Amino acid sequence: MHLVAPSVLSANFGNLQADIEMINNSNADWFHVDVMDGVFVPNISFGFPVLKVLQKLAKKPLDVHLMIVDPDRYVQAFKEAGANILTVHLEACTHLHRSIQNIKNHGMKAGVAINPHTNISLLEDTISEIDVVCMMSVNPGFGGQKFIENTYNKVEKLKNLIASKNAKTLIEIDGGVDLENYKKLIKAGASVLVAGNTVFSSPDPTAMIAKLKSV
Ligand code: DX5
Ligand code: ZN
């Protein structure tokens, strides 16, 4: 069964508690939490004060997606802020293997995110160490962007790589997931679907989450 992770980036920050409780009471599996620094991506989202609210109110795992340069500096801080899965960008890590070990040594699941231009082959030597590959299906930085169709090919390649190494890595799709593409993504091998705009622009976000969970 695949997992659904609503992206808090699209929530209503004027009443974050209500949206957190909506996710708590829905069929969602994880909270997807996008942290952006305005350097690695051309946008700034939020940081520790918001994480603290999530840590207190969220009753499901926090899947923290770091779109920041030099993420190693903050691994300990995100552990303390309640991250269960901590994802760094391959493009932001000079020593990716070390970053992965660092996250695991802090007792979190290690995620590696890859941008749309990044080839799957670059994961060949680390895939067995990675708990979740977050495959960007838009260029990171903003919610509500259009899904990039080449993602299906990449999911297929990644699925084959994971199988060839006998790894247990989850394939997470992040960006532009909607009712048009989610079934095809699951069929291609996706096991975690992130959804921001699709959930929060829906008149009934709880029902939308249930739809994205159904196959
Ligand atoms: C984009 C973020 C995504 C974003 C997805 O940089 O990593 O998690 O919130 O939003 P949607 O589902 O609206 O594309
Ligand atoms: Zn994300």
XYZ file of C-alpha atoms and ligand atoms in Angstrom:
230
model
C 0.000 0.000 0.000
C 1.376 3.398 -0.940
C 1.678 6.305 1.483
C 0.296 9.830 1.121
C 2.110 12.813 2.592
C 0.247 16.146 2.416
C 2.659 19.061 2.060
C 2.318 21.594 4.857
C 3.706 24.269 2.501
C 0.205 24.637 1.039
C -1.555 24.753 4.419
C -3.228 27.848 5.866
C -0.602 29.431 8.136
C -3.284 31.685 9.559
C -4.741 28.623 11.216
C -2.087 25.950 11.000
C -3.531 24.019 13.916
C -6.750 23.340 11.997
C -4.857 21.944 9.014
C -2.589 19.830 11.224
C -5.665 18.358 12.915
C -7.282 17.749 9.542
C -4.212 15.690 8.529
C -4.183 13.902 11.907
C -7.790 12.837 11.371
C -7.384 11.894 7.704
C -6.018 8.809 5.924
C -2.683 10.583 5.404
C 0.455 8.719 6.476
C 3.094 11.441 6.914
C 3.373 15.209 7.145
C 5.622 16.486 4.343
C 7.504 19.523 5.619
C 9.371 21.716 3.103
C 12.223 23.804 4.484
C 13.695 26.311 1.988
C 16.583 28.680 2.536
C 16.354 31.094 -0.398
C 19.807 29.938 -1.555
C 19.445 26.354 -2.714
C 15.992 27.258 -4.060
C 14.585 30.662 -5.038
C 12.118 30.761 -2.147
C 12.120 30.857 1.659
C 9.480 28.800 3.452
C 9.757 28.324 7.206
C 12.056 26.931 9.851
C 12.212 25.840 13.466
C 9.355 27.896 14.970
C 6.911 26.182 12.594
C 8.600 22.796 13.116
C 8.006 23.204 16.853
C 4.258 23.629 16.245
C 4.217 20.507 14.093
C 6.217 18.574 16.651
C 3.656 19.433 19.290
C 0.447 18.877 17.307
C 1.187 16.355 14.547
C 0.339 12.739 15.352
C 2.028 11.240 12.284
C 5.674 11.058 11.195
C 7.327 14.302 10.051
C 8.926 13.885 6.639
C 11.244 16.883 6.499
C 12.502 17.894 3.042
C 15.495 20.207 3.295
C 15.981 22.486 0.311
C 18.970 24.157 1.889
C 22.693 24.355 1.259
C 25.037 22.600 3.690
C 22.281 20.550 5.394
C 24.798 18.688 7.599
C 24.985 21.727 9.841
C 21.379 21.269 10.913
C 20.928 17.498 11.260
C 20.998 17.589 15.054
C 18.635 20.561 15.169
C 16.072 18.838 12.943
C 16.289 15.710 15.059
C 15.492 17.837 18.108
C 12.665 19.506 16.183
C 10.990 16.119 15.712
C 11.947 15.018 12.187
C 11.404 11.287 11.619
C 12.587 11.231 8.029
C 15.219 13.796 7.090
C 15.804 14.380 3.397
C 18.754 16.236 1.924
C 19.291 17.144 -1.719
C 21.946 15.214 -3.600
C 22.827 18.478 -5.366
C 23.487 20.183 -2.004
C 25.801 17.483 -0.597
C 29.469 17.243 -1.502
C 29.802 14.174 0.716
C 26.419 12.544 0.297
C 27.439 9.225 1.830
C 28.584 11.004 4.965
C 25.389 13.065 5.134
C 23.285 9.893 4.947
C 25.280 8.255 7.758
C 24.993 11.410 9.825
C 21.178 11.374 9.556
C 21.000 7.670 10.453
C 23.385 8.102 13.369
C 20.925 10.629 14.727
C 18.190 7.972 14.694
C 16.245 9.253 11.683
C 15.381 7.683 8.341
C 17.611 9.090 5.627
C 16.088 10.595 2.519
C 17.847 11.848 -0.601
C 16.016 14.220 -2.939
C 16.992 14.606 -6.576
C 16.122 17.462 -8.903
C 14.459 16.811 -12.275
C 17.811 17.157 -14.089
C 19.646 14.657 -11.867
C 20.231 11.236 -13.378
C 19.245 8.121 -11.418
C 22.701 6.618 -12.080
C 24.144 9.060 -9.515
C 22.374 7.026 -6.810
C 23.986 3.733 -7.833
C 26.611 3.714 -5.098
C 24.433 4.894 -2.231
C 20.998 3.396 -2.911
C 21.412 0.577 -0.362
C 21.962 3.167 2.358
C 18.986 5.367 1.457
C 15.588 4.841 3.125
C 13.643 7.193 0.835
C 14.472 8.741 -2.528
C 12.425 11.904 -2.958
C 12.151 12.318 -6.681
C 11.316 15.888 -7.601
C 8.678 15.984 -10.311
C 8.866 19.808 -10.438
C 11.805 22.133 -9.892
C 11.866 22.619 -6.114
C 10.898 25.915 -4.550
C 7.164 26.331 -4.939
C 3.905 24.467 -4.524
C 1.308 24.258 -7.272
C 3.642 23.697 -10.243
C 3.033 21.495 -13.252
C 4.128 17.846 -13.095
C 7.097 16.938 -15.341
C 6.172 13.926 -17.475
C 9.716 12.522 -17.694
C 9.269 11.528 -14.048
C 7.650 8.230 -15.081
C 10.850 7.158 -16.885
C 12.903 8.049 -13.863
C 10.634 6.096 -11.498
C 11.038 3.059 -13.717
C 14.839 3.401 -13.712
C 14.955 3.934 -9.975
C 12.692 0.938 -9.366
C 15.082 -1.217 -11.403
C 18.117 0.129 -9.577
C 16.518 -0.596 -6.191
C 15.616 -4.137 -7.290
C 19.081 -4.803 -8.714
C 20.681 -3.943 -5.362
C 18.018 -5.724 -3.347
C 17.435 -2.467 -1.479
C 14.328 -1.504 0.492
C 14.300 2.153 -0.543
C 10.934 3.899 -0.863
C 10.282 6.011 -3.954
C 8.606 9.306 -3.047
C 7.211 11.647 -5.705
C 7.187 15.346 -4.900
C 5.555 18.018 -7.044
C 2.427 18.319 -9.125
C 0.853 15.071 -7.931
C -2.870 15.097 -8.705
C -5.832 12.875 -9.540
C -4.653 12.704 -13.175
C -1.257 11.157 -12.475
C -1.266 9.461 -9.085
C -2.410 6.015 -10.257
C 0.122 5.958 -13.064
C 2.853 6.895 -10.593
C 1.900 4.071 -8.243
C 1.845 1.670 -11.167
C 5.320 2.817 -12.188
C 6.652 2.043 -8.683
C 6.031 5.074 -6.464
C 5.390 4.237 -2.821
C 4.990 7.710 -1.290
C 2.994 10.554 -2.874
C 3.486 14.110 -1.678
C 0.566 16.432 -2.411
C 0.276 20.100 -1.538
C -1.917 22.045 -3.891
C -4.096 19.050 -4.779
C -5.016 18.533 -1.121
C -5.269 22.094 0.141
C -6.992 23.702 -2.847
C -9.671 21.039 -2.662
C -12.991 22.058 -1.101
C -12.721 18.862 0.964
C -9.039 18.136 1.760
C -9.877 15.070 3.887
C -11.799 13.499 1.014
C -8.977 14.381 -1.405
C -6.451 12.589 0.817
C -8.757 9.545 0.889
C -8.958 9.649 -2.926
C -5.160 9.784 -3.250
C -4.967 6.768 -0.931
C -7.399 4.744 -3.007
C -6.181 2.671 -5.951
C 8.335 21.881 -3.861
C 8.110 21.127 -2.583
C 6.894 20.295 -2.611
C 5.612 21.072 -2.746
C 4.663 20.218 -3.490
O 9.571 22.487 -3.809
O 9.208 20.261 -2.321
O 6.827 19.436 -1.483
O 5.045 21.451 -1.518
O 3.534 20.957 -3.754
P 2.514 20.568 -4.917
O 1.937 19.226 -4.553
O 1.522 21.668 -4.837
O 3.270 20.530 -6.210
Zn 8.922 18.695 -0.752
